[in-house]
Structure formats: structure tokens, C-alpha cells
Amino acid sequence: MPSTRELGVFEGRAAIRGFLEDWFAAYEDYHLEAEEILDLGNGVTFAVIVHNARLVGGRGEVRVRQAQIGVWARGAVVRVTNGTNVEKARAAAERLAEERG
């Protein structure tokens, strides 16, 4: 899901936790909405998440619509890929699920 607006690939518990801690620490009044969540099979999930928040110390609201591909093993997420191009991410997630099948 590469793009100039890529949010990143995080693999392993520490990397995923670090990303989430950094992400949430930057915002106040943080709300998110799961617009779509799909289990594509073979340990692959796809989600569209809408984030609404205010940056720490800021006045305006930030709105980010993010696609997320999750790869799961033994009941835990082991890799997360985030990006802002939802259709590109959906296609990549579907391909990954097929490849892992």
C-alpha cells in the first residue's frame, strides 16, 4: 500500500504498541469510528477507521480516514499496515489473503 501519504508498516508487538502510543499521545479529545471491518480469511483483516481528534494544545479538529491491513497469527495481530488510500489498501489486503490461502 505504498504512497506519499503512507502511515507505515509495524511488525511485532513492540512496534505496533509504540506506534499506537505515539499516535494517541499527540491528540486530545480523541474519537474513532470503525467505518468498515472485514475478516478476509487466512489471517488477514481489513478495516477503514475514521479518526476525529484535536492535537494537544490545538484548537482545530483533525479528521483522518485510514485504511488498515492486519496480519494475524495464533489469535494476535503480528503486522499492521496503515495508509490513507482506502481502495489501494483494500486491493492489497484481498491479494494478501489470497496469497496466504
JSON list of C-alpha atoms in Angstrom, two decimals, residues 6 10 14 24-25 39 42-43 45 49-50 53 60 66 69 71-73 77-78 82-83 92 94:
[
{"chain": "A", "resi": 6, "resn": "GLU", "atom": "CA", "xyz": [1.83, 6.26, 3.96]},
{"chain": "A", "resi": 10, "resn": "PHE", "atom": "CA", "xyz": [4.58, -2.02, 12.01]},
{"chain": "A", "resi": 14, "resn": "ALA", "atom": "CA", "xyz": [6.69, -3.62, 20.44]},
{"chain": "A", "resi": 24, "resn": "PHE", "atom": "CA", "xyz": [-2.66, 8.64, 20.69]},
{"chain": "A", "resi": 25, "resn": "ALA", "atom": "CA", "xyz": [-0.26, 10.83, 22.71]},
{"chain": "A", "resi": 39, "resn": "ASP", "atom": "CA", "xyz": [-12.08, -10.67, 8.02]},
{"chain": "A", "resi": 42, "resn": "ASN", "atom": "CA", "xyz": [-6.18, -16.68, 6.02]},
{"chain": "A", "resi": 43, "resn": "GLY", "atom": "CA", "xyz": [-5.21, -14.41, 8.91]},
{"chain": "A", "resi": 45, "resn": "THR", "atom": "CA", "xyz": [-8.18, -8.33, 8.17]},
{"chain": "A", "resi": 49, "resn": "ILE", "atom": "CA", "xyz": [-11.13, 3.77, 10.54]},
{"chain": "A", "resi": 50, "resn": "VAL", "atom": "CA", "xyz": [-12.11, 7.44, 10.84]},
{"chain": "A", "resi": 53, "resn": "ALA", "atom": "CA", "xyz": [-9.31, 14.50, 17.30]},
{"chain": "A", "resi": 60, "resn": "GLY", "atom": "CA", "xyz": [-8.99, 22.82, 15.34]},
{"chain": "A", "resi": 66, "resn": "GLN", "atom": "CA", "xyz": [-7.30, 5.47, 7.42]},
{"chain": "A", "resi": 69, "resn": "ILE", "atom": "CA", "xyz": [-4.42, -4.20, 6.97]},
{"chain": "A", "resi": 71, "resn": "VAL", "atom": "CA", "xyz": [-1.99, -9.93, 9.66]},
{"chain": "A", "resi": 72, "resn": "TRP", "atom": "CA", "xyz": [-2.83, -12.33, 12.46]},
{"chain": "A", "resi": 73, "resn": "ALA", "atom": "CA", "xyz": [-1.16, -15.46, 13.88]},
{"chain": "A", "resi": 77, "resn": "VAL", "atom": "CA", "xyz": [-2.01, -9.27, 15.31]},
{"chain": "A", "resi": 78, "resn": "VAL", "atom": "CA", "xyz": [1.63, -9.58, 14.17]},
{"chain": "A", "resi": 82, "resn": "ASN", "atom": "CA", "xyz": [-1.68, 1.73, 7.66]},
{"chain": "A", "resi": 83, "resn": "GLY", "atom": "CA", "xyz": [-2.36, 4.11, 4.84]},
{"chain": "A", "resi": 92, "resn": "ALA", "atom": "CA", "xyz": [-3.64, -5.14, -1.32]},
{"chain": "A", "resi": 94, "resn": "GLU", "atom": "CA", "xyz": [-7.50, -9.00, -0.76]}
]
